[in-house]
mmCIF file of C-alpha atoms and ligand atoms in Angstrom:
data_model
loop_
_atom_site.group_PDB
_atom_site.id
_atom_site.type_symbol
_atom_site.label_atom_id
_atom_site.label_comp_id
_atom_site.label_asym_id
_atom_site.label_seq_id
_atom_site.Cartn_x
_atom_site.Cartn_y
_atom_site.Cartn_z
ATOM 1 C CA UNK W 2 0.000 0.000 0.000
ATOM 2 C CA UNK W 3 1.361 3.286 -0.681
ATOM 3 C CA UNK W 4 1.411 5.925 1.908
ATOM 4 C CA UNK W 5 -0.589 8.946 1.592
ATOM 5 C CA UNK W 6 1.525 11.334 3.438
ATOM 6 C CA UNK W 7 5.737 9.722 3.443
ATOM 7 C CA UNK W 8 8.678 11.906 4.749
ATOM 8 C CA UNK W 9 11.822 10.911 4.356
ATOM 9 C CA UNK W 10 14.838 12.420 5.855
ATOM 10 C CA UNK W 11 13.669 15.220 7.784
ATOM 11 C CA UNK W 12 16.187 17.264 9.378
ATOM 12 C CA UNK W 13 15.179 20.503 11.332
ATOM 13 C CA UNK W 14 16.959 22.890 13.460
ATOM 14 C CA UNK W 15 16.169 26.013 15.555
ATOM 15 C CA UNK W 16 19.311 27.863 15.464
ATOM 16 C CA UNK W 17 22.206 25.530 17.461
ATOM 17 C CA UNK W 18 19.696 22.849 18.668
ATOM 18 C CA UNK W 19 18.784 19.888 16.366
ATOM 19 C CA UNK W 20 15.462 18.945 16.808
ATOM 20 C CA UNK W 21 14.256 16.247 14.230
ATOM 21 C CA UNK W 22 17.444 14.028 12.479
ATOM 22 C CA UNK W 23 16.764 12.488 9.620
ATOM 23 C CA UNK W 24 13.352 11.595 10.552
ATOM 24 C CA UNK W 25 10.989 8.914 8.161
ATOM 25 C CA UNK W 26 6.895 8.866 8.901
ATOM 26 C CA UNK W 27 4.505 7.245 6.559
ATOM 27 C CA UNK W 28 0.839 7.742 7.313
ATOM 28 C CA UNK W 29 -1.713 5.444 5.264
ATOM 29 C CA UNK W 30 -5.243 5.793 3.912
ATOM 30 C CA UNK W 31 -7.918 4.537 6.012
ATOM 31 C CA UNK W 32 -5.469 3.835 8.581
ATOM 32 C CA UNK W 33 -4.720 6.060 12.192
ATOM 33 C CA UNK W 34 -0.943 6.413 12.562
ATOM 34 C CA UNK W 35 0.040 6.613 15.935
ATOM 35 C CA UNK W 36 2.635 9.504 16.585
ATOM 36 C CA UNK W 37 4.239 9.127 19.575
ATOM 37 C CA UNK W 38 7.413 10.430 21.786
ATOM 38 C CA UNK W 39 7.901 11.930 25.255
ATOM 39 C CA UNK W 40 7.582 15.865 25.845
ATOM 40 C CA UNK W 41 10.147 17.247 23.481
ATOM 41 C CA UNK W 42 10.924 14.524 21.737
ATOM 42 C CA UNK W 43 9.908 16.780 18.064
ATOM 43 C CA UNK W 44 6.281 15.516 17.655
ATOM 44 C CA UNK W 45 4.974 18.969 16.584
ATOM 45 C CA UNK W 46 8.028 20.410 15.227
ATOM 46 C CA UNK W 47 7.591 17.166 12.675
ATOM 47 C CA UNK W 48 3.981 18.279 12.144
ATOM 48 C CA UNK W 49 4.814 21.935 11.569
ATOM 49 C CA UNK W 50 6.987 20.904 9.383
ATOM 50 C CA UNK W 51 4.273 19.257 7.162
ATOM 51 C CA UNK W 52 1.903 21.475 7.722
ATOM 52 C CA UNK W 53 4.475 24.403 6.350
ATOM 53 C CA UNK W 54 4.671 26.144 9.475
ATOM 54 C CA UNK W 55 8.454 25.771 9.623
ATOM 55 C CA UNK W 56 10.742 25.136 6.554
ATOM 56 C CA UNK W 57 12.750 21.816 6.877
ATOM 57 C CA UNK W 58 16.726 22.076 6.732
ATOM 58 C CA UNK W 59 16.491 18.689 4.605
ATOM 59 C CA UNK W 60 14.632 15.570 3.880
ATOM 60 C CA UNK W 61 11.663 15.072 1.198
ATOM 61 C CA UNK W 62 7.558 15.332 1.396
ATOM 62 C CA UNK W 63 5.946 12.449 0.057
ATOM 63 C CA UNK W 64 1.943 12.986 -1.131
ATOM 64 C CA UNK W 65 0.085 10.275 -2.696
ATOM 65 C CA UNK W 66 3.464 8.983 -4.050
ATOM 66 C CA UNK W 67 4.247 12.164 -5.526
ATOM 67 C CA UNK W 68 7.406 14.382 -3.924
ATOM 68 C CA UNK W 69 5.538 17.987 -3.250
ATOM 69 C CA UNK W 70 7.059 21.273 -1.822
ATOM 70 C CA UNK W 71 5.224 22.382 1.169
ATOM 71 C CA UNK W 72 6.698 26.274 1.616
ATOM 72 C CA UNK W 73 3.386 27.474 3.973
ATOM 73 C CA UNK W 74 0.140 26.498 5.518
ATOM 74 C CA UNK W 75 -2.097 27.261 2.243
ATOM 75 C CA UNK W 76 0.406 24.707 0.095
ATOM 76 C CA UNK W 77 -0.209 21.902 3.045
ATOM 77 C CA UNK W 78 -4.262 22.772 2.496
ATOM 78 C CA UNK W 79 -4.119 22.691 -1.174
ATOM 79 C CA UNK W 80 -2.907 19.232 -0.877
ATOM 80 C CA UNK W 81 -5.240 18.098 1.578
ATOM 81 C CA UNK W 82 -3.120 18.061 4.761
ATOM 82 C CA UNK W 83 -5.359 19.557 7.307
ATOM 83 C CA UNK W 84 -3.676 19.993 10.906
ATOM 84 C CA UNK W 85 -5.469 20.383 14.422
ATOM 85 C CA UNK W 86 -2.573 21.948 16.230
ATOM 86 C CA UNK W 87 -1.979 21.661 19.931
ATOM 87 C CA UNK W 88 -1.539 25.609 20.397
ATOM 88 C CA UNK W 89 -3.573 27.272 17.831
ATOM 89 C CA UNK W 90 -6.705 25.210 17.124
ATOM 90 C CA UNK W 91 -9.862 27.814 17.101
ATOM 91 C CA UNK W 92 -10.338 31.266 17.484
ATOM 92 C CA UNK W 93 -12.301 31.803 21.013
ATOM 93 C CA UNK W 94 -13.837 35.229 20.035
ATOM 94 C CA UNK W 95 -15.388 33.449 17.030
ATOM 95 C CA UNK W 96 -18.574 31.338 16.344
ATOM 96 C CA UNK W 97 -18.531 27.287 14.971
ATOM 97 C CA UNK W 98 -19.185 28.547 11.583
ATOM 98 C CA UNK W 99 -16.912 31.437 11.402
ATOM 99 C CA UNK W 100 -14.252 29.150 12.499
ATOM 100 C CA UNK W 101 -14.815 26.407 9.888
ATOM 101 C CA UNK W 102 -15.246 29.087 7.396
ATOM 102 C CA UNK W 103 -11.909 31.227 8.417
ATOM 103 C CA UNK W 104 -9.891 32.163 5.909
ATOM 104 C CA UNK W 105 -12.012 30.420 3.219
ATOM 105 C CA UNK W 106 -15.348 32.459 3.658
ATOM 106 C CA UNK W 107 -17.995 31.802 1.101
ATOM 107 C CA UNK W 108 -19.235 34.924 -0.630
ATOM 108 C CA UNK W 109 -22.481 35.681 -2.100
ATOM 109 C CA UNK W 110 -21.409 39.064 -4.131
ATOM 110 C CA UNK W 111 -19.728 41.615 -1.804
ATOM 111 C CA UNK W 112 -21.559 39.612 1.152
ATOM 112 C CA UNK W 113 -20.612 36.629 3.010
ATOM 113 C CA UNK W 114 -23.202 33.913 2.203
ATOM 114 C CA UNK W 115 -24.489 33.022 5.773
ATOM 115 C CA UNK W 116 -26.911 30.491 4.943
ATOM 116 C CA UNK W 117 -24.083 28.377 2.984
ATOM 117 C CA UNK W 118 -21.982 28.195 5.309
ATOM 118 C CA UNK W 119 -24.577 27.601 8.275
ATOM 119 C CA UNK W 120 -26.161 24.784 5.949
ATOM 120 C CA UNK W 121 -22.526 23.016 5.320
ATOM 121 C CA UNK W 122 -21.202 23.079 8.938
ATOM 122 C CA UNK W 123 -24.488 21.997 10.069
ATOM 123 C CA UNK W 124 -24.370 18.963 7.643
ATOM 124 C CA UNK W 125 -20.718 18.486 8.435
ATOM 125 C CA UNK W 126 -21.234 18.158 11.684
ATOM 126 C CA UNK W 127 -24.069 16.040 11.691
ATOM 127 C CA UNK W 128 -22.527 13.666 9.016
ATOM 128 C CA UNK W 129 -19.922 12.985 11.884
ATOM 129 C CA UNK W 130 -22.911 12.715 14.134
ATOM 130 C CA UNK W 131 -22.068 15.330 16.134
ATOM 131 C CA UNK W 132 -25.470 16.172 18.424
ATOM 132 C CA UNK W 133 -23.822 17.461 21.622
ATOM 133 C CA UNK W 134 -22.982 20.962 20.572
ATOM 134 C CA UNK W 135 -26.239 23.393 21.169
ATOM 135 C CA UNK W 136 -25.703 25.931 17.873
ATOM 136 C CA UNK W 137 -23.780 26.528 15.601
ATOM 137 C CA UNK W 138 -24.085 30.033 16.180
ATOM 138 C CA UNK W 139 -22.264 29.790 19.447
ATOM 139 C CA UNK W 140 -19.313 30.916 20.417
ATOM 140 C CA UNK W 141 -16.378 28.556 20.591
ATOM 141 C CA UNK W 142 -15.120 30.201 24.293
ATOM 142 C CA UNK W 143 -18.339 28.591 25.618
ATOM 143 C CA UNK W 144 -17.607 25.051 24.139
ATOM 144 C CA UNK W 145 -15.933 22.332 26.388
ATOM 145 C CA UNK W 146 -12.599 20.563 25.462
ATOM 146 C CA UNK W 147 -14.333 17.687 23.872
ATOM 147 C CA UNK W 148 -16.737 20.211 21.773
ATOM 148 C CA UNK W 149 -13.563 22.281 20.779
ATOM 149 C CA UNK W 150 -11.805 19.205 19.343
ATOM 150 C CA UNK W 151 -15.110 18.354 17.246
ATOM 151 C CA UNK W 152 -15.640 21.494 15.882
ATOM 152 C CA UNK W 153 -11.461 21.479 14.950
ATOM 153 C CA UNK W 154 -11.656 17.870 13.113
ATOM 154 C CA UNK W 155 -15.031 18.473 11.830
ATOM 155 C CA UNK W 156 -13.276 21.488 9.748
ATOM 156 C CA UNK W 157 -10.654 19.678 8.344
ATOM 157 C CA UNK W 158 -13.746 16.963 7.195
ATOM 158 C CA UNK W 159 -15.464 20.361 5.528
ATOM 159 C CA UNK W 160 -12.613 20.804 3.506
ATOM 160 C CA UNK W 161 -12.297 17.274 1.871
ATOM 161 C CA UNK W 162 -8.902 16.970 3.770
ATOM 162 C CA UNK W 163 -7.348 13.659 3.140
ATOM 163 C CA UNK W 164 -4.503 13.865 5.715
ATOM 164 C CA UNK W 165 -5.710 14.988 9.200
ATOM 165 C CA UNK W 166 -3.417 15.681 11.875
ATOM 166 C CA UNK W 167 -4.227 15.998 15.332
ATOM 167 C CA UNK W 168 -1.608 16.992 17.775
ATOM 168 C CA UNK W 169 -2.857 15.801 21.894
ATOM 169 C CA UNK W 170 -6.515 16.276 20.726
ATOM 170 C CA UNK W 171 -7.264 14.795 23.926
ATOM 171 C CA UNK W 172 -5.105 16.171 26.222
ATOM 172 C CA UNK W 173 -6.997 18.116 28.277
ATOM 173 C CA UNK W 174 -10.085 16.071 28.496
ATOM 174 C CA UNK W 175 -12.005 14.357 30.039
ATOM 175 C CA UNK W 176 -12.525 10.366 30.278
ATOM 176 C CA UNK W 177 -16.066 10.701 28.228
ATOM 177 C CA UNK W 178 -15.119 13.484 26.121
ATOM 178 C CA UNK W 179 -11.573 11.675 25.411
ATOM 179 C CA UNK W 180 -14.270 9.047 24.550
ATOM 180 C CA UNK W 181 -16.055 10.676 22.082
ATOM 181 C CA UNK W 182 -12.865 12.506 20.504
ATOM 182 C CA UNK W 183 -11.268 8.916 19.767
ATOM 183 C CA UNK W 184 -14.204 7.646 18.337
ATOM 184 C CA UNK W 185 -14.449 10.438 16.035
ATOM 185 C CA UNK W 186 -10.822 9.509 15.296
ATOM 186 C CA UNK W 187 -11.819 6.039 14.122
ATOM 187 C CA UNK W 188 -14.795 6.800 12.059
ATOM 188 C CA UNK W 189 -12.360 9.813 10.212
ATOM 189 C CA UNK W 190 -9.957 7.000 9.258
ATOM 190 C CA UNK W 191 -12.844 4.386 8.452
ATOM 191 C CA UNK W 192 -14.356 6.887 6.032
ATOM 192 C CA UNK W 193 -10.415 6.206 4.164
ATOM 193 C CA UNK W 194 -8.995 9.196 5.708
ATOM 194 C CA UNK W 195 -5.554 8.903 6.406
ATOM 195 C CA UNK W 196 -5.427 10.370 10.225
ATOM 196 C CA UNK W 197 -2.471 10.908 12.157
ATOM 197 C CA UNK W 198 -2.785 10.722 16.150
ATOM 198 C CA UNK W 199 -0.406 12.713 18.376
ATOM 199 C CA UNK W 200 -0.835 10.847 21.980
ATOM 200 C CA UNK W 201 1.153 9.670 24.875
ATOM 201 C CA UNK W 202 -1.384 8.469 26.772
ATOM 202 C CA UNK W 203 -1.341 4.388 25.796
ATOM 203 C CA UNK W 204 -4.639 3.590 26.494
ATOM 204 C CA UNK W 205 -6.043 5.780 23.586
ATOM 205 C CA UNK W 206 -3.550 4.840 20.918
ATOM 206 C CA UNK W 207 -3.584 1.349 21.837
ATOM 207 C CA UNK W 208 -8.142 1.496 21.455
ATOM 208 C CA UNK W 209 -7.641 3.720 17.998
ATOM 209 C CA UNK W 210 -4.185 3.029 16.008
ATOM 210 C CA UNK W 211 -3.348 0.514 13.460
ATOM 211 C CA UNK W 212 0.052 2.007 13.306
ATOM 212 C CA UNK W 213 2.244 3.605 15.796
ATOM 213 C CA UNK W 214 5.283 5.580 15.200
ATOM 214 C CA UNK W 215 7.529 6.575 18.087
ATOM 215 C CA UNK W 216 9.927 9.207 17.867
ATOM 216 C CA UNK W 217 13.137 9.541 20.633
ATOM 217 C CA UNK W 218 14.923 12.737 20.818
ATOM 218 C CA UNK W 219 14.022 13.501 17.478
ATOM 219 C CA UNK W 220 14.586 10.141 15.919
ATOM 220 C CA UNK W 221 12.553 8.202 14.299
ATOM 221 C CA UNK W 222 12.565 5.085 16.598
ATOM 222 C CA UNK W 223 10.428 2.352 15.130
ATOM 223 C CA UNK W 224 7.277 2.597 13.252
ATOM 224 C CA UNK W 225 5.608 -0.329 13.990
ATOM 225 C CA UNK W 226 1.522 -2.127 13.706
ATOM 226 C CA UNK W 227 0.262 -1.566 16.640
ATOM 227 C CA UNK W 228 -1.031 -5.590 16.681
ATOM 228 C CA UNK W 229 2.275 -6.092 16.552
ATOM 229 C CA UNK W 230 3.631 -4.898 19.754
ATOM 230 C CA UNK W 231 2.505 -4.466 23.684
ATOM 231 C CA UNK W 232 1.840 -1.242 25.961
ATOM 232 C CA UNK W 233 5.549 -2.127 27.772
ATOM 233 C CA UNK W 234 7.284 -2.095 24.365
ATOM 234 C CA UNK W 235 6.175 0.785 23.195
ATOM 235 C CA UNK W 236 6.712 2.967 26.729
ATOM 236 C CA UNK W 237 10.139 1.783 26.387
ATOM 237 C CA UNK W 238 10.693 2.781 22.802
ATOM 238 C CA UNK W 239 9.490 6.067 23.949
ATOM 239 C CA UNK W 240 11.677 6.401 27.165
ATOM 240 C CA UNK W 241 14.656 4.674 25.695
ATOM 241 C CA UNK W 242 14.592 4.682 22.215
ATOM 242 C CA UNK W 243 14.643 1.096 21.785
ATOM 243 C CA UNK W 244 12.872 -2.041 22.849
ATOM 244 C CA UNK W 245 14.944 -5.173 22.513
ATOM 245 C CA UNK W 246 15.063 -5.812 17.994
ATOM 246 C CA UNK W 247 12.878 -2.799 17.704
ATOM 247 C CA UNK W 248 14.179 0.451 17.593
ATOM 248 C CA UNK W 249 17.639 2.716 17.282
ATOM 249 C CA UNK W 250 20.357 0.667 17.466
ATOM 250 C CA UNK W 251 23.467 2.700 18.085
ATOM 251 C CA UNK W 252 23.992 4.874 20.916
ATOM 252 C CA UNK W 253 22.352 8.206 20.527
ATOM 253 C CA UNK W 254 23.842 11.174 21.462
ATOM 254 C CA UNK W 255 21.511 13.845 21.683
HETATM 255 N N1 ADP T 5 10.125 27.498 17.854
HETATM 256 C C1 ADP T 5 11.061 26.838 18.540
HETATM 257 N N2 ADP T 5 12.278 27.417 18.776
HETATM 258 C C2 ADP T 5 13.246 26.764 19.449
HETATM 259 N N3 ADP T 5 13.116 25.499 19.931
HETATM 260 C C3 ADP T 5 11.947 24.888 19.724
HETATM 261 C C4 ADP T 5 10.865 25.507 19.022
HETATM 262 N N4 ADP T 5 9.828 24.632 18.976
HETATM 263 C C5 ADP T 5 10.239 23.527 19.600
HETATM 264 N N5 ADP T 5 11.504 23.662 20.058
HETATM 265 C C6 ADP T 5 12.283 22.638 20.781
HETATM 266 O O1 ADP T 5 12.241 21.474 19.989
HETATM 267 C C7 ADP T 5 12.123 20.316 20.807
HETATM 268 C C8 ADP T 5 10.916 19.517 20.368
HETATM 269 O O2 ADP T 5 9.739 20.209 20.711
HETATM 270 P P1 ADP T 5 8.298 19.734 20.261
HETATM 271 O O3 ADP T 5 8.315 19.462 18.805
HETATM 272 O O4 ADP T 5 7.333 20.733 20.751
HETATM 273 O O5 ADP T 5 8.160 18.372 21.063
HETATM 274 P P2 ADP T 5 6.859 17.497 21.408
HETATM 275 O O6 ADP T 5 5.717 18.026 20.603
HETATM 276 O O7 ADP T 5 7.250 16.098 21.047
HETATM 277 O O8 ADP T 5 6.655 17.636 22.881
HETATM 278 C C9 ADP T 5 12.053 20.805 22.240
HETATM 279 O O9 ADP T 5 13.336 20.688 22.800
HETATM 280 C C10 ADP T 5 11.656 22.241 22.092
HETATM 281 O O10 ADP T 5 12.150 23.016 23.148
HETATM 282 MG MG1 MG T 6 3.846 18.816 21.190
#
């Protein structure tokens, strides 16, 4: 099977510090890849590099088979590589539909066209069955974690995304909205989405991942199917790097 979204050879630096070294991820349709890696270990740096928020020093972008140049945000979107980041998901000041809409407003004329967009978010978010938020109209300050993850994947489902990224989605919630979120998760990659999990909480990538991918001080440890490996193997690819044949095999230096 080919991967939708392959890197190969990433290598990105902020000034003196190396943060990702030659780092390969494949993520495949109708699949959820499992990124993992302890705090700092270059999960969103490797996503932000996708996603065109930082250039890369080296290393190649891989879509559909097809090498591509991702220089900024809009380039990632034009391909179809739609990213929930950890930091800068929503705009709180702004209601569901102007966030879905932001940036890629439907006009009517001079105007925006309201009803559109009300109509598509509403059928967006009700083809992901969606019932617990109360309007669309609302403001996204008054939505709960859970609701503010929804509204964030059920964008990147409004824009025909093929790749969706979602860095700690669940994070800061709770058990039954970390519930819901995961679930969401699954039926993304069911629908042949190719959906790429940022977690390090084992439980959910162990109920939701066919693949897991752990990165170790910005390596690229093992990438692995998650039937093929336990909980203890992959904590210690994450804390260590490697996990008896799995994983780096010289010495690392960081
Ligand atoms: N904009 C930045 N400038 C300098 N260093 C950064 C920047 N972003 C991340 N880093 C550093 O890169 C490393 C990886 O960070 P990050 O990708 O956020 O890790 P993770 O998401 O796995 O927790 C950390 O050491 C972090 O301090
Ligand atoms: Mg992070």
């Amino acid at each position: 099977m080919t991967p939708l979204l392959e890197v190969r050879g990433i290598d990105k630096s902020f000034g003196p510090v190396k943060v990702l070294h030659e780092v390969e991820f494949s993520a495949y349709p109708g699949e959820v890849t499992a990124l993992v890696g302890d705090n700092g270990a270059g999960k969103s740096t490797l996503v932000k590099c996708i996603g065109g928020i930082y250039p890369i020093d080296s290393g190649q972008i891989f879509f559909d088979g097809r090498q591509v140049t991702v220089h900024t945000p809009r380039d990632a979107g034009e391909l179809g590589i739609e990213i929930v980041y950890q930091d800068l998901a929503l705009c709180d000041n702004l209601d569901i539909v102007q966030n879905m809409f932001l940036g890629r407003e439907r006009k009517n004329g001079f105007l925006l066209d309201e009803d559109s967009m009300e109509e598509l978010a509403e059928k967006t978010l009700s083809s992901l069955s969606v019932r617990t938020v109360k309007s669309i109209r609302q403001q996204v300050s008054s939505l709960s974690g859970g609701q503010r993850q929804t509204v964030a994947i059920a964008k990147a489902v409004l824009w025909n995304s093929k790749v969706v990224i979602l860095d700690e989605p669940t994070a800061a919630l709770g058990v039954a909205q970390t519930a819901q979120v995961l679930e969401l998760v699954r039926r993304l990659a069911d629908t042949g989405l190719a959906v790429v999990l940022i977690s390090h909480n084992m439980n959910d990538v162990f109920a939701v991942s066919d693949r897991i991918a752990a990165l170790y001080l910005g390596r690229m440890a093992a990438q692995v199917k998650t039937a093929d490996v336990t909980h203890a193997q992959v904590v210690e690819l994450i804390t260590s790097g490697r996990s008896g044949e799995l994983g780096l095999k010289n010495g690392v230096t960081s």
